[in-house]
Amino acid sequence: MNEILFNIAAINICTEAEGPYKRAAIWFQGCTIGCAGCCNPHFQSLEPEHIMTHDELIAVIHQSFIENNIEGVTYLGGEPTLQRNLVFLSESVHKMGLGVILFTGNTFSNLDPAFLKDVDMAIDGKYEQDLTDNRNLIGSSNQNIIFITDRYRSQTEWFLNPRGKRAEINISGNDIVFSGDVL
Ligand code: SF4
């Protein structure tokens, strides 16, 4: 089997700003959706940024689970579903007993269901700058919260509350793994 690779923009090993509970957050590099007013335009380029293997990513997540007792992982971007190997990562995260939250600029109905295997919750849709929303982490009112499993169904309030603190992303050179806002 070919090596399972991912194009990574940034990782926050432990944060409370990217979903309920303590989580690892992974920003994938590359997006072709082109929302006006995108908050991460530097993550749109499809060029290789930081190429990591599945096993390297799982090692980072597992280390944070041991050290920080994270509850799950959040996928952001960029557009996570451009990573054709995403399903393998989600499967391994679930095997560790952790949850998966996916942010995608695609609409849920247009997503290949293969990307949703082992995903617990998705927030879908393009960012529409004329439809600004003050929900936590959700940029515009056209974007939907979709519970794929029951894991986060009790956490709706986390997203409906006004915006709280946000993690800062600091990328310097090849150093893409950084400590989160709760450490
Ligand atoms: S989907 Fe996300 S990363 Fe892509 S252009 Fe829209 S806001 Fe930016």
PDB file of C-alpha atoms and ligand atoms in Angstrom:
ATOM      1  CA  MET A   1       0.000   0.000   0.000  1.00  0.00           C
ATOM      2  CA  ASN A   2       1.315   3.464  -0.859  1.00  0.00           C
ATOM      3  CA  GLU A   3       2.245   5.697   2.036  1.00  0.00           C
ATOM      4  CA  ILE A   4      -0.742   7.642   3.381  1.00  0.00           C
ATOM      5  CA  LEU A   5       0.171  11.318   3.171  1.00  0.00           C
ATOM      6  CA  PHE A   6      -1.456  14.604   4.127  1.00  0.00           C
ATOM      7  CA  ASN A   7      -0.693  18.217   3.226  1.00  0.00           C
ATOM      8  CA  ILE A   8      -0.766  20.067   6.530  1.00  0.00           C
ATOM      9  CA  ALA A   9      -0.876  23.818   7.111  1.00  0.00           C
ATOM     10  CA  ALA A  10      -0.826  23.842  10.913  1.00  0.00           C
ATOM     11  CA  ILE A  11      -1.603  21.795  13.991  1.00  0.00           C
ATOM     12  CA  ASN A  12      -2.656  22.899  17.434  1.00  0.00           C
ATOM     13  CA  ILE A  13      -2.097  19.927  19.714  1.00  0.00           C
ATOM     14  CA  CYS A  14      -4.551  21.100  22.391  1.00  0.00           C
ATOM     15  CA  THR A  15      -7.133  23.837  22.210  1.00  0.00           C
ATOM     16  CA  GLU A  16     -10.567  24.630  23.589  1.00  0.00           C
ATOM     17  CA  ALA A  17     -11.224  27.102  20.760  1.00  0.00           C
ATOM     18  CA  GLU A  18     -11.943  24.715  17.889  1.00  0.00           C
ATOM     19  CA  GLY A  19     -14.911  22.775  19.238  1.00  0.00           C
ATOM     20  CA  PRO A  20     -16.268  21.398  22.509  1.00  0.00           C
ATOM     21  CA  TYR A  21     -13.859  19.951  25.071  1.00  0.00           C
ATOM     22  CA  LYS A  22     -10.091  19.884  24.660  1.00  0.00           C
ATOM     23  CA  ARG A  23      -9.163  18.963  21.081  1.00  0.00           C
ATOM     24  CA  ALA A  24      -6.325  18.725  18.642  1.00  0.00           C
ATOM     25  CA  ALA A  25      -6.964  20.957  15.626  1.00  0.00           C
ATOM     26  CA  ILE A  26      -5.522  20.189  12.201  1.00  0.00           C
ATOM     27  CA  TRP A  27      -5.578  22.794   9.407  1.00  0.00           C
ATOM     28  CA  PHE A  28      -5.148  21.088   6.047  1.00  0.00           C
ATOM     29  CA  GLN A  29      -3.369  22.939   3.264  1.00  0.00           C
ATOM     30  CA  GLY A  30      -5.224  23.628   0.030  1.00  0.00           C
ATOM     31  CA  CYS A  31      -8.653  24.874  -0.979  1.00  0.00           C
ATOM     32  CA  THR A  32     -10.294  25.508  -4.361  1.00  0.00           C
ATOM     33  CA  ILE A  33     -13.613  26.897  -3.120  1.00  0.00           C
ATOM     34  CA  GLY A  34     -12.535  30.542  -3.119  1.00  0.00           C
ATOM     35  CA  CYS A  35     -14.876  32.227  -0.633  1.00  0.00           C
ATOM     36  CA  ALA A  36     -14.616  36.020  -0.712  1.00  0.00           C
ATOM     37  CA  GLY A  37     -13.292  37.161   2.668  1.00  0.00           C
ATOM     38  CA  CYS A  38     -11.729  33.773   3.510  1.00  0.00           C
ATOM     39  CA  CYS A  39     -10.148  33.964   6.969  1.00  0.00           C
ATOM     40  CA  ASN A  40      -7.264  31.658   5.981  1.00  0.00           C
ATOM     41  CA  PRO A  41      -6.223  32.709   2.457  1.00  0.00           C
ATOM     42  CA  HIS A  42      -2.668  31.504   3.109  1.00  0.00           C
ATOM     43  CA  PHE A  43      -4.081  27.970   3.451  1.00  0.00           C
ATOM     44  CA  GLN A  44      -5.606  27.969  -0.046  1.00  0.00           C
ATOM     45  CA  SER A  45      -2.494  27.168  -2.085  1.00  0.00           C
ATOM     46  CA  LEU A  46      -2.435  23.580  -3.314  1.00  0.00           C
ATOM     47  CA  GLU A  47       1.342  23.459  -3.169  1.00  0.00           C
ATOM     48  CA  PRO A  48       2.835  21.000  -0.676  1.00  0.00           C
ATOM     49  CA  GLU A  49       3.296  22.797   2.641  1.00  0.00           C
ATOM     50  CA  HIS A  50       4.119  20.283   5.368  1.00  0.00           C
ATOM     51  CA  ILE A  51       3.715  16.717   4.140  1.00  0.00           C
ATOM     52  CA  MET A  52       3.029  14.338   7.010  1.00  0.00           C
ATOM     53  CA  THR A  53       2.304  10.639   7.017  1.00  0.00           C
ATOM     54  CA  HIS A  54      -0.745   9.109   8.643  1.00  0.00           C
ATOM     55  CA  ASP A  55       1.453   7.582  11.337  1.00  0.00           C
ATOM     56  CA  GLU A  56       3.139  10.903  12.106  1.00  0.00           C
ATOM     57  CA  LEU A  57      -0.220  12.612  12.505  1.00  0.00           C
ATOM     58  CA  ILE A  58      -1.597   9.838  14.689  1.00  0.00           C
ATOM     59  CA  ALA A  59       1.529  10.013  16.858  1.00  0.00           C
ATOM     60  CA  VAL A  60       0.952  13.749  17.436  1.00  0.00           C
ATOM     61  CA  ILE A  61      -2.710  13.152  18.285  1.00  0.00           C
ATOM     62  CA  HIS A  62      -1.902  10.226  20.572  1.00  0.00           C
ATOM     63  CA  GLN A  63       0.744  12.242  22.397  1.00  0.00           C
ATOM     64  CA  SER A  64      -1.770  14.992  23.038  1.00  0.00           C
ATOM     65  CA  PHE A  65      -4.320  12.423  24.219  1.00  0.00           C
ATOM     66  CA  ILE A  66      -1.804  11.137  26.774  1.00  0.00           C
ATOM     67  CA  GLU A  67      -0.551  14.568  27.859  1.00  0.00           C
ATOM     68  CA  ASN A  68      -3.706  16.670  27.590  1.00  0.00           C
ATOM     69  CA  ASN A  69      -6.581  14.179  27.666  1.00  0.00           C
ATOM     70  CA  ILE A  70      -8.049  15.615  24.473  1.00  0.00           C
ATOM     71  CA  GLU A  71     -11.564  14.431  23.635  1.00  0.00           C
ATOM     72  CA  GLY A  72     -11.222  14.622  19.878  1.00  0.00           C
ATOM     73  CA  VAL A  73      -9.833  16.183  16.742  1.00  0.00           C
ATOM     74  CA  THR A  74     -11.150  19.039  14.583  1.00  0.00           C
ATOM     75  CA  TYR A  75     -10.380  19.227  10.852  1.00  0.00           C
ATOM     76  CA  LEU A  76     -10.183  22.723   9.356  1.00  0.00           C
ATOM     77  CA  GLY A  77      -8.449  24.354   6.449  1.00  0.00           C
ATOM     78  CA  GLY A  78      -8.058  24.914   3.714  1.00  0.00           C
ATOM     79  CA  GLU A  79     -10.539  22.295   2.650  1.00  0.00           C
ATOM     80  CA  PRO A  80     -10.054  19.018   4.547  1.00  0.00           C
ATOM     81  CA  THR A  81     -11.937  16.947   1.975  1.00  0.00           C
ATOM     82  CA  LEU A  82      -9.266  17.658  -0.634  1.00  0.00           C
ATOM     83  CA  GLN A  83      -7.170  15.178   1.354  1.00  0.00           C
ATOM     84  CA  ARG A  84      -8.079  11.917  -0.337  1.00  0.00           C
ATOM     85  CA  ASN A  85      -6.748   9.938   2.624  1.00  0.00           C
ATOM     86  CA  LEU A  86      -8.907  11.686   5.202  1.00  0.00           C
ATOM     87  CA  VAL A  87     -10.995   8.586   5.843  1.00  0.00           C
ATOM     88  CA  PHE A  88      -7.940   6.642   7.024  1.00  0.00           C
ATOM     89  CA  LEU A  89      -7.119   9.360   9.539  1.00  0.00           C
ATOM     90  CA  SER A  90     -10.695   9.514  10.837  1.00  0.00           C
ATOM     91  CA  GLU A  91     -10.791   5.751  11.222  1.00  0.00           C
ATOM     92  CA  SER A  92      -7.608   5.773  13.285  1.00  0.00           C
ATOM     93  CA  VAL A  93      -8.805   8.692  15.436  1.00  0.00           C
ATOM     94  CA  HIS A  94     -12.033   6.793  16.185  1.00  0.00           C
ATOM     95  CA  LYS A  95     -10.048   3.676  17.043  1.00  0.00           C
ATOM     96  CA  MET A  96      -8.337   5.756  19.752  1.00  0.00           C
ATOM     97  CA  GLY A  97     -11.780   6.545  21.145  1.00  0.00           C
ATOM     98  CA  LEU A  98     -11.612  10.194  20.077  1.00  0.00           C
ATOM     99  CA  GLY A  99     -14.265  12.189  18.238  1.00  0.00           C
ATOM    100  CA  VAL A 100     -13.969  13.891  14.848  1.00  0.00           C
ATOM    101  CA  ILE A 101     -15.416  17.281  13.844  1.00  0.00           C
ATOM    102  CA  LEU A 102     -15.116  18.332  10.186  1.00  0.00           C
ATOM    103  CA  PHE A 103     -15.334  21.890   8.864  1.00  0.00           C
ATOM    104  CA  THR A 104     -15.913  21.876   5.112  1.00  0.00           C
ATOM    105  CA  GLY A 105     -16.667  24.581   2.579  1.00  0.00           C
ATOM    106  CA  ASN A 106     -18.716  22.108   0.573  1.00  0.00           C
ATOM    107  CA  THR A 107     -22.400  21.622   1.179  1.00  0.00           C
ATOM    108  CA  PHE A 108     -23.200  18.416   3.006  1.00  0.00           C
ATOM    109  CA  SER A 109     -25.373  17.078   0.170  1.00  0.00           C
ATOM    110  CA  ASN A 110     -22.495  17.484  -2.310  1.00  0.00           C
ATOM    111  CA  LEU A 111     -19.919  15.704  -0.185  1.00  0.00           C
ATOM    112  CA  ASP A 112     -18.742  12.249  -1.124  1.00  0.00           C
ATOM    113  CA  PRO A 113     -20.132  10.104   1.747  1.00  0.00           C
ATOM    114  CA  ALA A 114     -16.754   8.390   1.916  1.00  0.00           C
ATOM    115  CA  PHE A 115     -15.357  11.497   3.623  1.00  0.00           C
ATOM    116  CA  LEU A 116     -17.991  11.264   6.350  1.00  0.00           C
ATOM    117  CA  LYS A 117     -17.117   7.773   7.510  1.00  0.00           C
ATOM    118  CA  ASP A 118     -15.875   8.047  11.094  1.00  0.00           C
ATOM    119  CA  VAL A 119     -16.809  11.751  11.269  1.00  0.00           C
ATOM    120  CA  ASP A 120     -19.107  12.627  14.185  1.00  0.00           C
ATOM    121  CA  MET A 121     -20.137  16.127  13.255  1.00  0.00           C
ATOM    122  CA  ALA A 122     -19.756  18.442  10.269  1.00  0.00           C
ATOM    123  CA  ILE A 123     -20.135  22.177   9.765  1.00  0.00           C
ATOM    124  CA  ASP A 124     -20.733  22.691   6.068  1.00  0.00           C
ATOM    125  CA  GLY A 125     -20.946  25.394   3.451  1.00  0.00           C
ATOM    126  CA  LYS A 126     -18.982  28.252   1.909  1.00  0.00           C
ATOM    127  CA  TYR A 127     -18.197  31.319   3.953  1.00  0.00           C
ATOM    128  CA  GLU A 128     -20.553  34.053   2.750  1.00  0.00           C
ATOM    129  CA  GLN A 129     -19.266  37.398   3.979  1.00  0.00           C
ATOM    130  CA  ASP A 130     -22.683  39.058   3.529  1.00  0.00           C
ATOM    131  CA  LEU A 131     -24.234  36.533   5.926  1.00  0.00           C
ATOM    132  CA  THR A 132     -21.966  37.073   8.922  1.00  0.00           C
ATOM    133  CA  ASP A 133     -22.940  34.970  11.923  1.00  0.00           C
ATOM    134  CA  ASN A 134     -21.902  35.263  15.564  1.00  0.00           C
ATOM    135  CA  ARG A 135     -22.098  31.558  16.360  1.00  0.00           C
ATOM    136  CA  ASN A 136     -18.927  30.103  17.803  1.00  0.00           C
ATOM    137  CA  LEU A 137     -16.514  29.167  14.984  1.00  0.00           C
ATOM    138  CA  ILE A 138     -19.250  29.412  12.338  1.00  0.00           C
ATOM    139  CA  GLY A 139     -18.590  32.258   9.917  1.00  0.00           C
ATOM    140  CA  SER A 140     -21.886  32.729   8.108  1.00  0.00           C
ATOM    141  CA  SER A 141     -25.535  31.918   8.654  1.00  0.00           C
ATOM    142  CA  ASN A 142     -25.795  29.622   5.598  1.00  0.00           C
ATOM    143  CA  GLN A 143     -23.459  27.127   7.273  1.00  0.00           C
ATOM    144  CA  ASN A 144     -25.103  24.188   9.006  1.00  0.00           C
ATOM    145  CA  ILE A 145     -24.291  22.068  12.044  1.00  0.00           C
ATOM    146  CA  ILE A 146     -24.826  18.425  11.105  1.00  0.00           C
ATOM    147  CA  PHE A 147     -24.738  15.637  13.671  1.00  0.00           C
ATOM    148  CA  ILE A 148     -23.608  12.456  11.935  1.00  0.00           C
ATOM    149  CA  THR A 149     -23.425  10.511  15.208  1.00  0.00           C
ATOM    150  CA  ASP A 150     -24.838  11.396  18.618  1.00  0.00           C
ATOM    151  CA  ARG A 151     -21.407  12.144  20.093  1.00  0.00           C
ATOM    152  CA  TYR A 152     -21.748  15.954  20.049  1.00  0.00           C
ATOM    153  CA  ARG A 153     -25.517  16.279  19.977  1.00  0.00           C
ATOM    154  CA  SER A 154     -25.520  17.570  23.577  1.00  0.00           C
ATOM    155  CA  GLN A 155     -22.943  20.236  22.653  1.00  0.00           C
ATOM    156  CA  THR A 156     -25.111  22.394  20.379  1.00  0.00           C
ATOM    157  CA  GLU A 157     -24.916  25.227  22.913  1.00  0.00           C
ATOM    158  CA  TRP A 158     -21.137  25.431  22.489  1.00  0.00           C
ATOM    159  CA  PHE A 159     -21.669  26.541  18.908  1.00  0.00           C
ATOM    160  CA  LEU A 160     -24.680  28.754  19.594  1.00  0.00           C
ATOM    161  CA  ASN A 161     -22.940  30.837  22.248  1.00  0.00           C
ATOM    162  CA  PRO A 162     -21.244  34.074  21.177  1.00  0.00           C
ATOM    163  CA  ARG A 163     -17.687  33.790  20.017  1.00  0.00           C
ATOM    164  CA  GLY A 164     -15.165  33.086  22.767  1.00  0.00           C
ATOM    165  CA  LYS A 165     -11.401  33.126  22.713  1.00  0.00           C
ATOM    166  CA  ARG A 166      -9.692  31.881  19.578  1.00  0.00           C
ATOM    167  CA  ALA A 167      -6.418  30.103  19.178  1.00  0.00           C
ATOM    168  CA  GLU A 168      -3.620  31.993  17.529  1.00  0.00           C
ATOM    169  CA  ILE A 169      -1.849  30.234  14.702  1.00  0.00           C
ATOM    170  CA  ASN A 170       1.863  30.862  14.620  1.00  0.00           C
ATOM    171  CA  ILE A 171       3.811  29.232  11.849  1.00  0.00           C
ATOM    172  CA  SER A 172       7.532  29.754  11.639  1.00  0.00           C
ATOM    173  CA  GLY A 173       9.703  27.908   9.188  1.00  0.00           C
ATOM    174  CA  ASN A 174       8.998  24.181   9.300  1.00  0.00           C
ATOM    175  CA  ASP A 175       7.594  24.274  12.816  1.00  0.00           C
ATOM    176  CA  ILE A 176       3.893  23.538  12.406  1.00  0.00           C
ATOM    177  CA  VAL A 177       3.032  21.875  15.696  1.00  0.00           C
ATOM    178  CA  PHE A 178       2.386  24.312  18.462  1.00  0.00           C
ATOM    179  CA  SER A 179       0.874  24.366  21.913  1.00  0.00           C
ATOM    180  CA  GLY A 180      -2.708  25.348  22.340  1.00  0.00           C
ATOM    181  CA  ASP A 181      -4.442  28.076  24.231  1.00  0.00           C
ATOM    182  CA  VAL A 182      -5.229  25.918  27.275  1.00  0.00           C
ATOM    183  CA  LEU A 183      -1.716  24.793  28.147  1.00  0.00           C
TER     184      LEU A 183
HETATM  185  S1  SF4 B   1     -13.748  26.956   2.160  1.00  0.00           S
HETATM  186 FE1  SF4 B   1     -12.647  27.829   3.919  1.00  0.00          FE
HETATM  187  S2  SF4 B   1     -10.472  27.868   3.316  1.00  0.00           S
HETATM  188 FE2  SF4 B   1     -11.691  27.562   1.438  1.00  0.00          FE
HETATM  189  S3  SF4 B   1     -11.943  29.650   0.617  1.00  0.00           S
HETATM  190 FE3  SF4 B   1     -13.761  29.170   1.866  1.00  0.00          FE
HETATM  191  S4  SF4 B   1     -13.276  30.005   3.927  1.00  0.00           S
HETATM  192 FE4  SF4 B   1     -11.342  29.848   2.777  1.00  0.00          FE
END
